[in-house]
XYZ file of C-alpha atoms in Angstrom:
432
model
C -9.839 62.557 -50.610
C -13.320 61.797 -50.913
C -14.726 61.032 -54.789
C -18.806 61.209 -56.295
C -19.272 59.336 -59.443
C -23.478 59.485 -60.478
C -25.552 56.780 -62.158
C -28.796 56.697 -62.269
C -29.021 59.783 -60.410
C -27.546 57.961 -56.986
C -24.424 59.944 -55.574
C -21.574 57.856 -54.583
C -18.908 58.924 -52.056
C -15.211 56.325 -52.603
C -12.833 56.684 -49.486
C -9.556 55.447 -50.038
C -6.910 54.928 -48.465
C -3.072 55.261 -48.113
C -1.845 51.661 -48.525
C -0.387 50.263 -44.260
C 2.721 51.450 -44.417
C 5.776 48.801 -43.461
C 5.523 49.563 -39.680
C 1.843 48.751 -39.490
C 2.503 45.039 -41.495
C 5.922 44.214 -38.814
C 2.696 45.323 -36.158
C 0.238 42.830 -37.083
C 2.408 40.807 -38.371
C 3.904 40.721 -34.555
C 0.320 40.390 -32.656
C -0.172 36.535 -34.684
C 3.250 35.704 -33.918
C 2.704 36.264 -29.529
C -1.063 35.096 -29.684
C 0.562 31.860 -30.518
C 3.303 31.537 -28.848
C 1.079 32.209 -26.151
C -1.125 29.684 -26.738
C 1.442 26.860 -27.400
C 3.033 27.551 -24.438
C -0.329 27.118 -22.804
C -1.089 23.991 -24.201
C 2.428 22.956 -23.599
C 2.175 23.555 -19.958
C -0.818 21.622 -19.331
C 0.377 19.008 -21.271
C 3.366 18.934 -19.137
C 1.387 19.086 -15.831
C 2.411 15.544 -13.968
C -1.058 13.245 -13.520
C -0.101 10.041 -12.173
C -2.093 7.308 -11.407
C 0.149 5.047 -8.899
C 2.290 6.167 -6.402
C 5.503 4.744 -6.111
C 6.882 4.190 -2.643
C 9.804 2.333 -1.794
C 9.817 -0.354 1.599
C 12.880 -1.947 3.629
C 13.140 -4.454 5.330
C 13.940 -4.685 9.760
C 15.935 -8.150 9.570
C 15.715 -7.611 13.770
C 11.913 -7.206 13.974
C 11.120 -8.597 10.400
C 8.776 -6.129 9.572
C 8.999 -3.606 7.145
C 9.680 -0.038 6.779
C 9.515 3.310 4.186
C 11.313 6.760 4.652
C 9.057 9.218 3.496
C 9.965 13.441 3.376
C 7.737 15.716 4.325
C 6.732 19.371 4.186
C 9.131 22.719 3.503
C 12.152 22.789 5.268
C 11.876 19.216 4.829
C 11.953 16.613 7.319
C 12.955 12.878 5.983
C 11.194 10.109 8.691
C 11.249 5.570 8.725
C 8.061 4.773 9.283
C 6.819 1.092 9.750
C 4.013 0.117 6.573
C 1.061 -0.895 7.976
C -1.220 -2.346 5.561
C -4.285 -2.090 8.142
C -3.595 1.270 10.051
C -5.715 4.606 10.561
C -3.175 7.236 8.546
C 0.217 8.320 8.037
C 1.946 9.903 11.955
C 4.972 10.963 13.285
C 6.190 12.172 15.936
C 6.667 15.908 14.945
C 8.683 16.715 17.608
C 11.101 13.971 17.534
C 12.152 15.138 13.601
C 12.523 18.758 14.369
C 8.992 19.265 12.105
C 8.328 23.004 10.678
C 6.758 23.429 8.179
C 5.708 26.803 6.721
C 2.949 24.744 3.846
C 1.360 22.403 6.941
C -2.365 23.774 6.534
C -4.563 22.319 9.947
C -7.956 20.460 8.381
C -10.936 21.893 10.100
C -12.798 20.545 12.654
C -16.440 19.040 10.371
C -14.751 18.991 6.541
C -14.070 15.709 4.937
C -11.948 12.957 6.914
C -12.998 14.994 10.468
C -14.872 13.026 12.698
C -15.945 16.261 14.655
C -17.495 18.804 14.411
C -17.311 22.819 13.702
C -19.032 23.991 17.115
C -16.555 20.708 18.860
C -13.243 22.464 17.851
C -10.755 24.018 15.522
C -8.371 21.925 15.009
C -8.917 18.054 14.479
C -8.298 15.624 16.018
C -6.896 11.620 14.840
C -7.823 9.203 16.715
C -4.329 7.314 15.761
C -5.332 2.777 16.148
C -2.573 0.793 14.812
C -1.860 -3.068 15.635
C 1.825 -2.376 17.271
C 1.216 -0.192 19.391
C -1.715 -1.738 20.552
C -3.760 1.466 22.311
C -5.487 4.780 20.671
C -2.972 7.962 20.345
C -4.425 10.862 19.768
C -2.571 13.458 17.168
C -3.382 16.627 15.395
C -4.802 16.960 10.969
C -2.006 17.791 8.304
C -2.477 18.790 5.156
C 1.403 19.425 4.252
C 3.716 17.911 1.100
C 5.216 14.865 0.719
C 7.238 14.048 -1.905
C 6.105 10.544 -3.896
C 7.546 8.929 -7.026
C 4.304 8.001 -9.718
C 3.465 7.031 -13.591
C 1.453 8.490 -15.269
C -0.494 7.044 -17.399
C 1.323 6.948 -20.410
C 4.830 6.658 -19.317
C 5.464 3.015 -17.488
C 8.431 4.667 -15.894
C 8.907 5.702 -12.508
C 8.763 9.457 -12.308
C 11.068 11.489 -10.380
C 9.546 12.481 -6.059
C 6.414 14.950 -7.183
C 5.109 17.056 -3.956
C 1.924 15.338 -3.090
C -1.358 17.215 -1.294
C -1.475 14.828 1.701
C -2.901 14.253 5.295
C -0.680 13.225 7.877
C -1.154 12.924 11.158
C 1.604 15.272 13.634
C 1.697 13.601 17.496
C 4.326 14.236 20.403
C 6.986 12.458 21.939
C 5.202 9.341 24.108
C 8.010 6.870 24.800
C 5.210 4.004 25.228
C 3.862 3.665 22.332
C 7.643 4.112 20.349
C 8.781 1.435 22.160
C 6.429 -0.316 20.316
C 8.110 0.206 16.701
C 11.464 -0.817 15.504
C 14.292 0.469 16.496
C 15.259 4.204 14.403
C 10.638 4.477 12.957
C 9.602 7.469 14.218
C 5.515 6.817 13.021
C 3.791 4.743 10.430
C 2.890 4.289 6.850
C -1.092 3.353 7.519
C -2.736 1.735 4.057
C -6.391 1.767 5.608
C -9.730 2.448 4.634
C -10.105 5.870 7.412
C -11.697 8.617 7.418
C -7.454 10.066 8.594
C -6.234 7.805 5.621
C -3.344 8.582 3.904
C -4.960 7.429 0.803
C -8.256 8.802 0.577
C -6.706 12.420 0.940
C -4.013 10.874 -2.685
C -7.240 8.360 -4.769
C -9.629 11.788 -3.252
C -7.061 14.410 -4.826
C -5.453 12.907 -7.723
C -9.253 10.530 -8.590
C -7.299 7.300 -8.799
C -8.566 4.377 -7.685
C -8.632 2.762 -4.113
C -6.471 0.438 -4.987
C -3.460 -0.080 -2.552
C -1.033 -2.932 -3.951
C 2.202 -4.436 -1.606
C 5.014 -5.515 -2.717
C 7.439 -6.973 0.584
C 11.246 -7.545 0.057
C 12.233 -10.776 1.745
C 16.050 -9.113 1.710
C 17.745 -6.951 3.712
C 19.211 -3.987 2.060
C 19.320 -1.377 -0.845
C 17.569 -3.162 -3.415
C 13.681 -2.401 -1.653
C 10.007 -3.191 -2.567
C 7.099 -1.255 -3.162
C 3.764 -0.431 -2.082
C 1.791 1.162 -5.308
C -1.113 3.940 -4.324
C -3.813 4.201 -7.149
C -2.717 0.658 -8.917
C -0.418 -1.443 -9.272
C 3.547 -1.816 -11.103
C 3.169 -2.004 -14.712
C 5.143 -5.942 -15.103
C 2.087 -7.720 -17.549
C 5.697 -10.390 -16.264
C 3.505 -10.023 -12.760
C 0.428 -8.582 -12.912
C -0.582 -11.681 -15.020
C -0.101 -13.390 -12.497
C -2.781 -12.664 -10.432
C -5.953 -14.872 -8.634
C -8.648 -12.561 -7.005
C -11.381 -13.729 -4.171
C -13.492 -11.113 -3.024
C -12.173 -8.354 0.555
C -14.643 -9.642 2.962
C -16.263 -6.422 5.421
C -16.278 -8.231 8.820
C -18.615 -7.141 11.510
C -16.265 -8.142 14.720
C -14.317 -5.291 14.478
C -16.002 -2.603 12.360
C -18.021 -3.134 16.277
C -14.530 -2.213 17.758
C -14.399 1.195 15.626
C -12.690 -1.014 12.804
C -13.601 -0.818 9.577
C -10.804 -0.515 8.048
C -9.034 -4.353 7.942
C -8.736 -6.551 5.356
C -10.085 -10.234 5.688
C -10.615 -12.796 3.196
C -12.632 -16.414 3.092
C -10.132 -19.012 3.679
C -12.048 -22.228 3.726
C -9.930 -24.880 3.581
C -6.205 -24.425 3.951
C -4.101 -28.007 1.866
C -0.533 -29.327 2.285
C 0.587 -30.503 -1.036
C -3.323 -30.952 -2.751
C -4.397 -32.290 0.997
C -7.232 -30.866 3.688
C -5.792 -30.442 6.525
C -8.054 -32.304 9.491
C -9.893 -28.838 12.302
C -13.162 -28.291 12.503
C -13.454 -25.399 9.797
C -16.530 -24.007 11.549
C -13.968 -21.555 13.068
C -13.687 -19.983 9.639
C -16.854 -19.213 9.700
C -18.657 -15.666 11.968
C -21.530 -16.479 14.697
C -24.250 -15.476 11.652
C -22.005 -19.496 9.956
C -20.367 -16.782 7.249
C -16.287 -16.789 6.186
C -14.327 -14.254 6.206
C -12.570 -14.570 9.411
C -8.644 -15.325 8.014
C -7.083 -11.442 8.281
C -4.266 -9.564 6.895
C -1.242 -8.192 8.586
C 1.977 -7.590 7.526
C 2.043 -5.872 10.980
C 3.186 -9.318 12.205
C 6.742 -11.468 11.541
C 4.447 -15.049 11.024
C 1.472 -15.664 10.295
C -0.973 -16.732 13.576
C -2.524 -19.874 13.434
C -5.640 -20.853 15.688
C -4.096 -23.810 18.385
C -5.413 -27.202 16.241
C -5.014 -25.837 13.142
C -1.268 -25.263 13.527
C -0.850 -28.456 15.052
C -2.004 -29.369 12.323
C -0.615 -27.654 9.600
C 3.162 -29.064 11.849
C 1.502 -32.980 11.793
C 1.166 -32.318 7.966
C 4.785 -31.295 7.504
C 6.083 -34.164 10.372
C 4.956 -35.916 7.896
C 7.765 -35.083 5.148
C 10.625 -34.044 7.576
C 12.363 -34.713 9.617
C 11.866 -32.854 13.322
C 14.613 -31.486 14.650
C 15.273 -29.114 17.924
C 13.391 -26.236 18.544
C 14.876 -22.288 17.009
C 13.367 -19.260 18.991
C 11.163 -17.677 18.212
C 9.791 -21.089 15.898
C 8.542 -23.924 17.966
C 8.349 -26.228 15.200
C 11.859 -27.218 13.123
C 12.937 -30.231 10.585
C 15.603 -31.085 9.073
C 17.013 -28.958 6.188
C 18.025 -32.629 4.310
C 14.096 -33.760 4.470
C 13.924 -30.847 1.709
C 16.884 -31.361 -0.809
C 19.051 -28.887 0.555
C 19.040 -27.483 -2.540
C 16.432 -24.519 -2.488
C 13.749 -24.707 -0.643
C 10.994 -23.718 -3.991
C 12.026 -27.465 -5.240
C 9.664 -30.645 -4.978
C 10.586 -31.932 -1.660
C 8.994 -28.833 0.453
C 5.490 -28.828 0.338
C 2.895 -25.802 -0.888
C 0.503 -24.823 1.955
C -2.165 -23.622 0.550
C -5.429 -21.483 1.575
C -8.819 -22.114 -0.254
C -10.953 -19.111 -0.546
C -14.036 -18.646 -1.778
C -14.553 -18.972 -6.086
C -11.680 -22.202 -5.767
C -8.703 -19.929 -5.642
C -5.795 -20.667 -4.064
C -3.026 -18.467 -2.645
C 0.041 -21.073 -2.177
C 1.896 -21.134 -0.179
C 5.263 -22.042 -0.848
C 9.375 -23.505 1.202
C 10.308 -19.101 1.150
C 7.592 -18.162 2.717
C 6.466 -21.198 4.177
C 10.189 -22.252 6.528
C 12.412 -19.569 7.396
C 17.026 -21.308 7.262
C 18.030 -20.928 10.737
C 21.115 -22.587 9.875
C 23.079 -24.884 7.735
C 20.982 -28.308 8.699
C 18.108 -26.734 9.952
C 14.552 -24.327 8.986
C 11.983 -23.609 11.035
C 8.267 -23.966 9.626
C 7.359 -20.618 9.789
C 3.656 -19.871 11.381
C 3.222 -18.999 15.121
C 0.396 -20.550 17.565
C -2.369 -17.263 18.370
C -2.838 -16.932 22.475
C -6.696 -17.743 22.575
C -6.273 -14.306 24.799
C -4.460 -12.139 22.595
C -6.435 -13.470 19.007
C -9.737 -12.815 18.493
C -8.647 -14.805 14.401
C -8.202 -18.439 13.434
C -5.489 -16.990 10.885
C -3.828 -14.060 10.982
C -1.295 -13.482 7.824
C 1.344 -12.443 8.786
C 4.266 -9.963 6.767
C 6.412 -13.375 5.671
C 3.945 -15.287 4.678
C 3.565 -11.983 1.872
C 7.580 -11.262 0.712
C 8.356 -11.646 -2.545
C 4.103 -11.934 -3.631
C 2.298 -9.216 -4.960
C -0.369 -9.022 -3.055
C -3.704 -6.178 -4.331
C -6.138 -4.321 -1.710
C -8.857 -3.551 -4.380
C -11.176 -1.499 -2.896
C -13.814 0.270 -5.791
C -14.684 -3.392 -6.055
C -14.207 -4.952 -3.053
C -10.538 -7.692 -4.388
C -8.162 -9.362 -2.645
C -6.050 -10.296 -5.956
C -2.599 -12.353 -4.894
C 0.323 -13.840 -6.738
C 2.041 -16.093 -4.499
C 5.147 -16.384 -5.017
C 7.480 -14.434 -8.218
C 10.633 -16.572 -6.942
C 9.097 -19.471 -8.795
C 8.680 -16.734 -11.931
C 12.199 -16.410 -11.582
C 12.096 -12.490 -10.283
C 10.460 -10.574 -7.497
C 9.579 -8.129 -5.468
C 12.991 -6.731 -5.433
C 15.138 -7.150 -9.412
C 18.109 -6.087 -9.442
């Protein structure tokens, strides 16, 4: 009940309340606990949400074709497709009908949206124009977004986490016999890693705010010990990344004019064998305006292609060091294994080929990347003379020369980095 008292002619009224009951205290306590749990759960969920900074894709070697492939899991219900890895391919694409792809999680890419060259008034579903030097011609496919299962590394750990469903852009096409005959047996498409508007890499870079950086570590042996593709960064291995040497990535007008701005070129200025410069017309390595940068990186050819005069100069240099032997297909110049010590192609008896690049960097190509052992007595030069009517460029670096080398294409800084052979440092792209 209110009570009243007077002080200095002012009347004060005080209110008195009964003490809170035990039930009221319990109710207040439970509300506080609920708020604390809710906030903690929310923070935990935010902290547990994956934050990939590098995606990791396994790469295997196909011995019959000399090419490299991976397998990716796409959609729901999930399908697994074997895809050839093409460092300058324009998209991730596969033959959807062949693998029974009918995903409930796929969505079409609308015309006029980012990455679609067609405007809204031209179509409703975006079409991609697929380009690969494996298939030569351009083919049309439908662009869609779907979940692709990828392993990843986070900023806080070098541990490669289990697979995460990643929303990415892919190209879906029907069966085309002429295209499939050019792919290795068992593969149904291409994992393109080039910088095109339809690029699989571009969609990951945009969605996950990672650098446009692609690293490639190709395996030298077939089997269950794959190499890796890294999208967004490089492997967190200081024993490997500490070996990287860099040179500029070059934009080449000769391919841009053909609508192929996603090729990768470097500025090889000369070639050395054991430090001695090869004799050939070095203007071949310059473009029409007199600038360096006509060496193309092309992992979908097994062996590096050289313009005829460059190839002959390389053969002469090796012939001075080793006895010639009868050629073994598909090679044209072979040598006695005994001339190189018959123990290891990393030995001092094996000549070292050096690609001399801008800034003075050298990409050294050692025996395991310059020679192929075809039998116990014979090794063959793992380079081929380019057909003058088929090759536009004097040097096209093939997959064999990149095996057990870490190479990195950094489009953020227009830089190409490489390690040369990891075997010289008692490691490889497929560590046990």
